[in-house]
mmCIF file of C-alpha atoms in Angstrom:
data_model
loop_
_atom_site.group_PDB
_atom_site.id
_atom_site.type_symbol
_atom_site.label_atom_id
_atom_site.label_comp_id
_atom_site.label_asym_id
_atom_site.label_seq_id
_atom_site.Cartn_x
_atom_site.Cartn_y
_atom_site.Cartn_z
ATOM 1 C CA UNK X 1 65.915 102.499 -9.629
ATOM 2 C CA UNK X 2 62.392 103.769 -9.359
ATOM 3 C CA UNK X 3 61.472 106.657 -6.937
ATOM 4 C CA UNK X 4 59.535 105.788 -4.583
ATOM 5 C CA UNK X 5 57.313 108.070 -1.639
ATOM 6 C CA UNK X 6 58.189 107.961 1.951
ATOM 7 C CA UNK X 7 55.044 108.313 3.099
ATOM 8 C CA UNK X 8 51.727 110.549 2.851
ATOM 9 C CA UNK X 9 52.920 113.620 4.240
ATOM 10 C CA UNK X 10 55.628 114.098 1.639
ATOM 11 C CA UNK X 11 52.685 113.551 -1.303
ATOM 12 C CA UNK X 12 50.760 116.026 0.885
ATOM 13 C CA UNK X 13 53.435 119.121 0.858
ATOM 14 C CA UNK X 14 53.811 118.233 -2.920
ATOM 15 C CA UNK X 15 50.215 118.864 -4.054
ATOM 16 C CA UNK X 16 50.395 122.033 -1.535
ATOM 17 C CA UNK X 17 52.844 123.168 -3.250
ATOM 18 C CA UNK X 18 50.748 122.772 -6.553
ATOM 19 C CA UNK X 19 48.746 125.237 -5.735
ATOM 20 C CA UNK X 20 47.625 128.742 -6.713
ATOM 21 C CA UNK X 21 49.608 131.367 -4.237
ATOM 22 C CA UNK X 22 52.496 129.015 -4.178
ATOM 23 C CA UNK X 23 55.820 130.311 -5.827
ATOM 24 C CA UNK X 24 56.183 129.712 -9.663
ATOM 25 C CA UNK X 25 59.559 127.956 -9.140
ATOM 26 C CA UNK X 26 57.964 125.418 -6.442
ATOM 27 C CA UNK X 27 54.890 125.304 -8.268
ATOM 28 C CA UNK X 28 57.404 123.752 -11.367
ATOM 29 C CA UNK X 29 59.283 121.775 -9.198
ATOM 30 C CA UNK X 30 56.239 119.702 -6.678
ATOM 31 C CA UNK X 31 54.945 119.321 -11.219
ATOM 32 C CA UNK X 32 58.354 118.277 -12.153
ATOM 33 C CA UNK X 33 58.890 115.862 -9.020
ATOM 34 C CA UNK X 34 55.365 114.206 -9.708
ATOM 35 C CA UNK X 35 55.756 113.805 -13.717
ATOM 36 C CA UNK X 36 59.192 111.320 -12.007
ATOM 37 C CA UNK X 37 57.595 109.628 -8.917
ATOM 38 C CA UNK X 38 54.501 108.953 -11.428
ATOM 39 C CA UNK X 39 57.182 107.638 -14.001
ATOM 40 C CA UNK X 40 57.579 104.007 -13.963
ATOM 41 C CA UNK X 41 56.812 102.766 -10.334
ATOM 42 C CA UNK X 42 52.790 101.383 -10.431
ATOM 43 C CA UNK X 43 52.270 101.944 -6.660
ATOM 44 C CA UNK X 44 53.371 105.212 -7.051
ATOM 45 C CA UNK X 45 50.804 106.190 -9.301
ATOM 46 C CA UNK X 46 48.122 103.826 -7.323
ATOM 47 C CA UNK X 47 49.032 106.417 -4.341
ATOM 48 C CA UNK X 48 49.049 109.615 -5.761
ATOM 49 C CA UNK X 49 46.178 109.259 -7.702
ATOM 50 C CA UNK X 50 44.250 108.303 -4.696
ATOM 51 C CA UNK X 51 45.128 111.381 -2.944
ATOM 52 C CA UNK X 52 41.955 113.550 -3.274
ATOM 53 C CA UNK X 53 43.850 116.907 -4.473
ATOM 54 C CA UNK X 54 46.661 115.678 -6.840
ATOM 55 C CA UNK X 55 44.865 115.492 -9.981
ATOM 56 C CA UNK X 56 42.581 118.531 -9.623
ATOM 57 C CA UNK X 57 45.546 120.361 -8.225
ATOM 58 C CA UNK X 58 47.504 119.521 -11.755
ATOM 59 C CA UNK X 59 44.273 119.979 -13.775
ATOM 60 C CA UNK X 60 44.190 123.489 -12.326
ATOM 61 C CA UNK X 61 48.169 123.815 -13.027
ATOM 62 C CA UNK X 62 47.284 123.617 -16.473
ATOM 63 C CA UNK X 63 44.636 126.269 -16.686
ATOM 64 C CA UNK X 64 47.077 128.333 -15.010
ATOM 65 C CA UNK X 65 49.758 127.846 -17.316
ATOM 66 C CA UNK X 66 47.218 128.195 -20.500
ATOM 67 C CA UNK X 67 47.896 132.049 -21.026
ATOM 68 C CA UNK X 68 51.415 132.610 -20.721
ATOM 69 C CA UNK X 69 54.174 131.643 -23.117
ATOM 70 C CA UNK X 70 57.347 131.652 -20.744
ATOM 71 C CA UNK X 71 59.666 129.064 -20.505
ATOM 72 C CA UNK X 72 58.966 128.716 -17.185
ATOM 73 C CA UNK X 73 55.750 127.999 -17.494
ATOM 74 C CA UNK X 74 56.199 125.762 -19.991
ATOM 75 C CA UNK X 75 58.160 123.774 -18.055
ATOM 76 C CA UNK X 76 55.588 123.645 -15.183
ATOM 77 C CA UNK X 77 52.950 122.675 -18.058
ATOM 78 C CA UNK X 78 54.575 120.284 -19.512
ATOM 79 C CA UNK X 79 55.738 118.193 -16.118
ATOM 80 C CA UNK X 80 52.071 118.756 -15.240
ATOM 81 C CA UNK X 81 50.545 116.953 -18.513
ATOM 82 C CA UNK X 82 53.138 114.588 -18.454
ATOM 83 C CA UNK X 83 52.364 113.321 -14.888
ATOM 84 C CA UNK X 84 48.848 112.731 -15.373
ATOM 85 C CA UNK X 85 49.812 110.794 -18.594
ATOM 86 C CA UNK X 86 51.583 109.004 -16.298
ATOM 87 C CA UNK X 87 49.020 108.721 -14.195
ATOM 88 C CA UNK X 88 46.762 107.398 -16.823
ATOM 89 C CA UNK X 89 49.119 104.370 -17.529
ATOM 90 C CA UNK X 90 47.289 100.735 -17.010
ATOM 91 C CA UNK X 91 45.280 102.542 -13.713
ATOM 92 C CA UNK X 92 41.266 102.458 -14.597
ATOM 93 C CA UNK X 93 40.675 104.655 -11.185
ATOM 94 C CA UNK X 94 43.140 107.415 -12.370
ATOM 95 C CA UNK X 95 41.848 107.192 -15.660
ATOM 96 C CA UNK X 96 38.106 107.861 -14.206
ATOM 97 C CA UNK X 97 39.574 110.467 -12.017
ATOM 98 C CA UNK X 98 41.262 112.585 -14.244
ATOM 99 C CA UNK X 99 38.064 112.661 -17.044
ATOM 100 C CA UNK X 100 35.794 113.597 -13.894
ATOM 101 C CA UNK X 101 38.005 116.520 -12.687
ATOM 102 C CA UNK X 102 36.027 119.808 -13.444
ATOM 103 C CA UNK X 103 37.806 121.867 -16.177
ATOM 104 C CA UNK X 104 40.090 118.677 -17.344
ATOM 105 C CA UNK X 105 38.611 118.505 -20.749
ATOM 106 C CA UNK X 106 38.990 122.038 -21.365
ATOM 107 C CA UNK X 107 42.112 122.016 -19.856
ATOM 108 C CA UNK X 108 43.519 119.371 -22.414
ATOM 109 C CA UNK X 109 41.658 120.924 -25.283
ATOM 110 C CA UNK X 110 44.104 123.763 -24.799
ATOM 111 C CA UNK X 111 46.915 122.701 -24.119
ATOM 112 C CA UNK X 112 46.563 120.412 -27.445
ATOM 113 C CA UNK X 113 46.225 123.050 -29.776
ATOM 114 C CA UNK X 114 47.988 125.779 -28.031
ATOM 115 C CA UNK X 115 50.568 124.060 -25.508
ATOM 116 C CA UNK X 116 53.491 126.076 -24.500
ATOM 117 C CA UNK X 117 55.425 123.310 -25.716
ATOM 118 C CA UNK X 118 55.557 120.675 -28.177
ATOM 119 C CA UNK X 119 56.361 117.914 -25.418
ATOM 120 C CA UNK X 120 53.327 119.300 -23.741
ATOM 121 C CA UNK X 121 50.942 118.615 -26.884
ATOM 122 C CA UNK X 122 52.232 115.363 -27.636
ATOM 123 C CA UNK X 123 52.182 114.053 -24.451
ATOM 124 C CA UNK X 124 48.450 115.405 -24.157
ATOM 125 C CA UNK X 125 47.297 113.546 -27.067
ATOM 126 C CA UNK X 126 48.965 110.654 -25.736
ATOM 127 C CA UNK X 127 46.866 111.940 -22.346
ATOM 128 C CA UNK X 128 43.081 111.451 -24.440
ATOM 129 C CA UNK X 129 44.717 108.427 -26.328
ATOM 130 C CA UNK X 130 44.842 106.612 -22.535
ATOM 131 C CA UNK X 131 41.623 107.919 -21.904
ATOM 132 C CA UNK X 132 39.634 106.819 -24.948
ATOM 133 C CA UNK X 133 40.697 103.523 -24.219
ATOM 134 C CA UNK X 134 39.048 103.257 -20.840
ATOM 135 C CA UNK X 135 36.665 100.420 -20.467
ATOM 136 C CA UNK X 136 34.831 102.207 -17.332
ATOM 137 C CA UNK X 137 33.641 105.157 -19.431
ATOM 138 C CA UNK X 138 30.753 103.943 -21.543
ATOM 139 C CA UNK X 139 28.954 106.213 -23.777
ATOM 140 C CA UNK X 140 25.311 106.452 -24.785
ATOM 141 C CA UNK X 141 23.621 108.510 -27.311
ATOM 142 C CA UNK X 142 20.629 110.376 -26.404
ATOM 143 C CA UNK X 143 18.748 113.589 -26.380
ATOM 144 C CA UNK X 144 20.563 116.716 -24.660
ATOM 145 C CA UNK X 145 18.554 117.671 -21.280
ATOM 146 C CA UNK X 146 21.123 120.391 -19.894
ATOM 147 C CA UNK X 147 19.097 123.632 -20.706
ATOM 148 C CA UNK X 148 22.481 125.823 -20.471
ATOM 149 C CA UNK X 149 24.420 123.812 -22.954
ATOM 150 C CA UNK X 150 25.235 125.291 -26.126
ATOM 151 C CA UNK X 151 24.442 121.956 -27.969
ATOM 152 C CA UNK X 152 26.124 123.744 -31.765
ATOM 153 C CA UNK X 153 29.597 123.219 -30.141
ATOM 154 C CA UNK X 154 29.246 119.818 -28.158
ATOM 155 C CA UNK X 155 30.497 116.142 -30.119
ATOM 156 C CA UNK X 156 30.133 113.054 -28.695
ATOM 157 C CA UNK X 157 33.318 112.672 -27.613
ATOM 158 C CA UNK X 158 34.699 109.461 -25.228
ATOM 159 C CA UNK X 159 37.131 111.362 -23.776
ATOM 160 C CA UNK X 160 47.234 105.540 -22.453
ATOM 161 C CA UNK X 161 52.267 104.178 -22.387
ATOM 162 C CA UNK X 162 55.462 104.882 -20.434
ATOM 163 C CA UNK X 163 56.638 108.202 -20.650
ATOM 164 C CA UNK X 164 23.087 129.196 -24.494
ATOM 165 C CA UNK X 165 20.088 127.035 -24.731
ATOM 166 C CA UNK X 166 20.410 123.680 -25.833
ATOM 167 C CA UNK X 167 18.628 122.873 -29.191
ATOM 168 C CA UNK X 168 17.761 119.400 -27.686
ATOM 169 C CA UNK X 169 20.161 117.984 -30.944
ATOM 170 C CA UNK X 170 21.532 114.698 -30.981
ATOM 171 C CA UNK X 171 24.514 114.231 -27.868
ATOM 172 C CA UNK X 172 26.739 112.095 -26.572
ATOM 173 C CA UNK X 173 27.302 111.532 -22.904
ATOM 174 C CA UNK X 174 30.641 110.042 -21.059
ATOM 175 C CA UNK X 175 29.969 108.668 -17.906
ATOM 176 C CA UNK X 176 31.901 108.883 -15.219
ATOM 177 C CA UNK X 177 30.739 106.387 -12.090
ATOM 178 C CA UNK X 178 27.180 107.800 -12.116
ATOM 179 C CA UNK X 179 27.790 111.690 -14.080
ATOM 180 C CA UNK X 180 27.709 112.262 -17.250
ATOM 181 C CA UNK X 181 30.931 114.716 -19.212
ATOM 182 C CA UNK X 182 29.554 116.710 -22.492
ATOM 183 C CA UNK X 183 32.950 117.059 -24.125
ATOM 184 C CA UNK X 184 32.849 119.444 -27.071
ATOM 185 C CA UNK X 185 34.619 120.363 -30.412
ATOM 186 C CA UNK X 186 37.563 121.873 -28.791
ATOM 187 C CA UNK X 187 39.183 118.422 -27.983
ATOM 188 C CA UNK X 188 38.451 117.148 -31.705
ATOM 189 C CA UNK X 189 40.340 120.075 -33.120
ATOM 190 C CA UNK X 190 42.941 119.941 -30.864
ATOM 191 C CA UNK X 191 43.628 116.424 -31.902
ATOM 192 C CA UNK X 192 43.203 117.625 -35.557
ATOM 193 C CA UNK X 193 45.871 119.761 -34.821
ATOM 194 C CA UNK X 194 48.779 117.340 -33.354
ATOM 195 C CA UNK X 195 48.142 115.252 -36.873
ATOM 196 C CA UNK X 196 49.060 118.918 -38.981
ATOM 197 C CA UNK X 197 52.203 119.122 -36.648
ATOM 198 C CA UNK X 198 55.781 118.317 -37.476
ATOM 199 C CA UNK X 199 55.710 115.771 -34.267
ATOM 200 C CA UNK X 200 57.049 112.482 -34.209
ATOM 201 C CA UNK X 201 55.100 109.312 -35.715
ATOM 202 C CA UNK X 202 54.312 108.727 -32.056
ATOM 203 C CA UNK X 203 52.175 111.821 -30.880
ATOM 204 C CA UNK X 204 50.230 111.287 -34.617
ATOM 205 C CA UNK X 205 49.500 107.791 -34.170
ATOM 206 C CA UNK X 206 47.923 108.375 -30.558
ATOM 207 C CA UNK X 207 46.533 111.237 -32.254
ATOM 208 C CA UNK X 208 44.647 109.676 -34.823
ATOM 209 C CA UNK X 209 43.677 106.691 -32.237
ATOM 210 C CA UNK X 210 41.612 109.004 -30.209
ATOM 211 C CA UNK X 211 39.942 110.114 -33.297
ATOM 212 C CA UNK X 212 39.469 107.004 -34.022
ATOM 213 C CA UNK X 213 37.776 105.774 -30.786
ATOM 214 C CA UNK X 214 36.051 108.975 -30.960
ATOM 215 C CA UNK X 215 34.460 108.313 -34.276
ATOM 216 C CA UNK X 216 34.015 104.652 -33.589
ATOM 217 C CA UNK X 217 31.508 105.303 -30.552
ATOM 218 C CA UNK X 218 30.131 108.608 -30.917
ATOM 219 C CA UNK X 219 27.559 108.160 -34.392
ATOM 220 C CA UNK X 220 26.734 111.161 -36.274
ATOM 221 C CA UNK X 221 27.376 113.934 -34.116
ATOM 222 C CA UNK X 222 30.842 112.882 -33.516
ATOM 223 C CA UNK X 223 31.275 112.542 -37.680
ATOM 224 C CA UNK X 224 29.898 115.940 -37.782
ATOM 225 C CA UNK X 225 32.412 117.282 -35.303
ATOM 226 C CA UNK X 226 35.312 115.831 -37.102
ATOM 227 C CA UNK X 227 34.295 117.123 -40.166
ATOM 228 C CA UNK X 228 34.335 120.484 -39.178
ATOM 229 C CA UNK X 229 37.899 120.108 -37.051
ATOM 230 C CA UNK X 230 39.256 118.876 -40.727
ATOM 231 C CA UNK X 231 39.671 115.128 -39.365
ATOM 232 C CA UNK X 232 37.714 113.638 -42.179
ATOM 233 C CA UNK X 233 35.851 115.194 -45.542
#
C-alpha cells in the first residue's frame, strides 16, 4: 500500500529536518522517508514537489554529502538522489524545478562520477535521463553573453522510471520558464563515467540516453564536449 502524507505540516518538519544544523541521523532519515513517500504514489510527488524548500533542501543534501565517504553519508546521499528521481517520474513541474534549483547541475555532476555509492550514481544518471526528456526545457543555440562564464568548460547540455571571461564561443542555453541553465562538461563526463562502470544494463542504457539527447540537441559544442569526456571519437 502506498504511503501517503497526512497533511502539510508533516512535509514541513521533514524538509526542516533536511537541513544544514540538523543531526546527521535525522538529516538521513527526513532523505530516507522522502526517497518512500516519493516512491510510487503520484500525489505524493505532486505535493512535495510543490513545497517551495523540498527540492533545494535535497539539492543542498547532496552538496553536503559530496566530500565525505562514510556510510552514513552515503546513505543520506543516496535516499536524497533517489527521491528526486522519484520526483522526476511523469511530473513536468518537478522536472522544471529540480533543473532550476541553484547548484543542482553541479550537484549531479558529482555525485555521477564520484557518488558515495553505486546506487547513488545509477540512480543519478537515471536522474538526467528524466530530465533530458523534458518537453518544457527547450534549448537554443546562440552566442554566450554572461561575461563571467568560463565558456572552455561549458557544452550545450539539455539537462525519467519507478524506482573567467567568456570567449563569446558557440553555447547552448536550457531554459527554464523564462532563465536560461549553462550546464558544463562536468555532467558529460560524469555520464561518460556510469557507461565505464561495472553497473547494471539499466544505469548504462539511461546513461547513454542522456548522451544521446544531449548530442541530439546541442550541435557542435555538445560533440565537442563529448569528445573530450571519451563519449564518442
Amino acid at each position: 500500500m502506498d504511503e501517503t502524507l497526512d497533511h502539510n505540516t508533516n512535509l514541513h518538519s521533514l524538509v526542516l529536518a533536511l537541513r544544514s544544523g540538523v543531526r546527521p541521523e535525522d538529516r538521513r532519515e527526513a532523505a530516507r522517508e522522502l526517497r518512500q513517500l516519493t516512491k510510487s504514489s503520484s500525489s505524493n510527488r505532486i505535493l512535495i514537489g510543490a513545497h517551495a524548500d523540498t527540492i533545494p533542501s535535497l539539492v543542498e543534501l547532496l552538496v553536503s554529502t559530496a566530500a565525505t565517504r562514510s556510510s552514513q553519508d552515503a546513505d543520506t546521499q543516496t535516499h536524497a538522489v533517489t527521491a528526486l528521481f522519484n520526483l522526476s517520474l511523469r511530473n513536468e513541474a518537478n522536472r522544471s524545478r529540480i533543473a532550476s534549483t541553484r547548484g543542482a547541475i553541479d550537484a549531479f555532476s558529482h555525485v555521477l562520477s564520484k557518488g558515495a555509492s553505486m546506487e547513488a550514481r545509477e540512480n543519478c544518471a537515471a536522474l538526467i535521463c528524466n530530465l533530458c526528456k523534458s518537453s518544457s526545457m527547450s534549448s537554443k543555440l546562440g552566442k554566450s553573453t554572461n561575461k563571467g562564464t568560463n565558456t572552455s568548460s561549458i557544452v550545450p547540455l539539455d539537462d525519467d522510471d519507478d524506482g573567467d571571461d567568456g570567449d563569446g564561443g558557440d553555447g547552448m542555453y536550457i531554459h527554464v520558464g523564462s532563465l536560461p541553465k549553462v550546464v558544463g562538461l562536468p555532467l558529460m563526463e560524469g555520464l561518460v563515467s556510469i557507461l565505464r562502470l561495472n553497473t547494471g544494463a539499466r544505469a548504462h542504457r539511461d546513461a547513454a540516453s542522456a548522451i544521446y539527447s544531449l548530442l541530439e540537441t546541442g550541435g557542435r559544442a555538445a560533440h565537442r564536449a563529448a569528445i573530450v569526456a571519451g563519449a564518442i571519437e
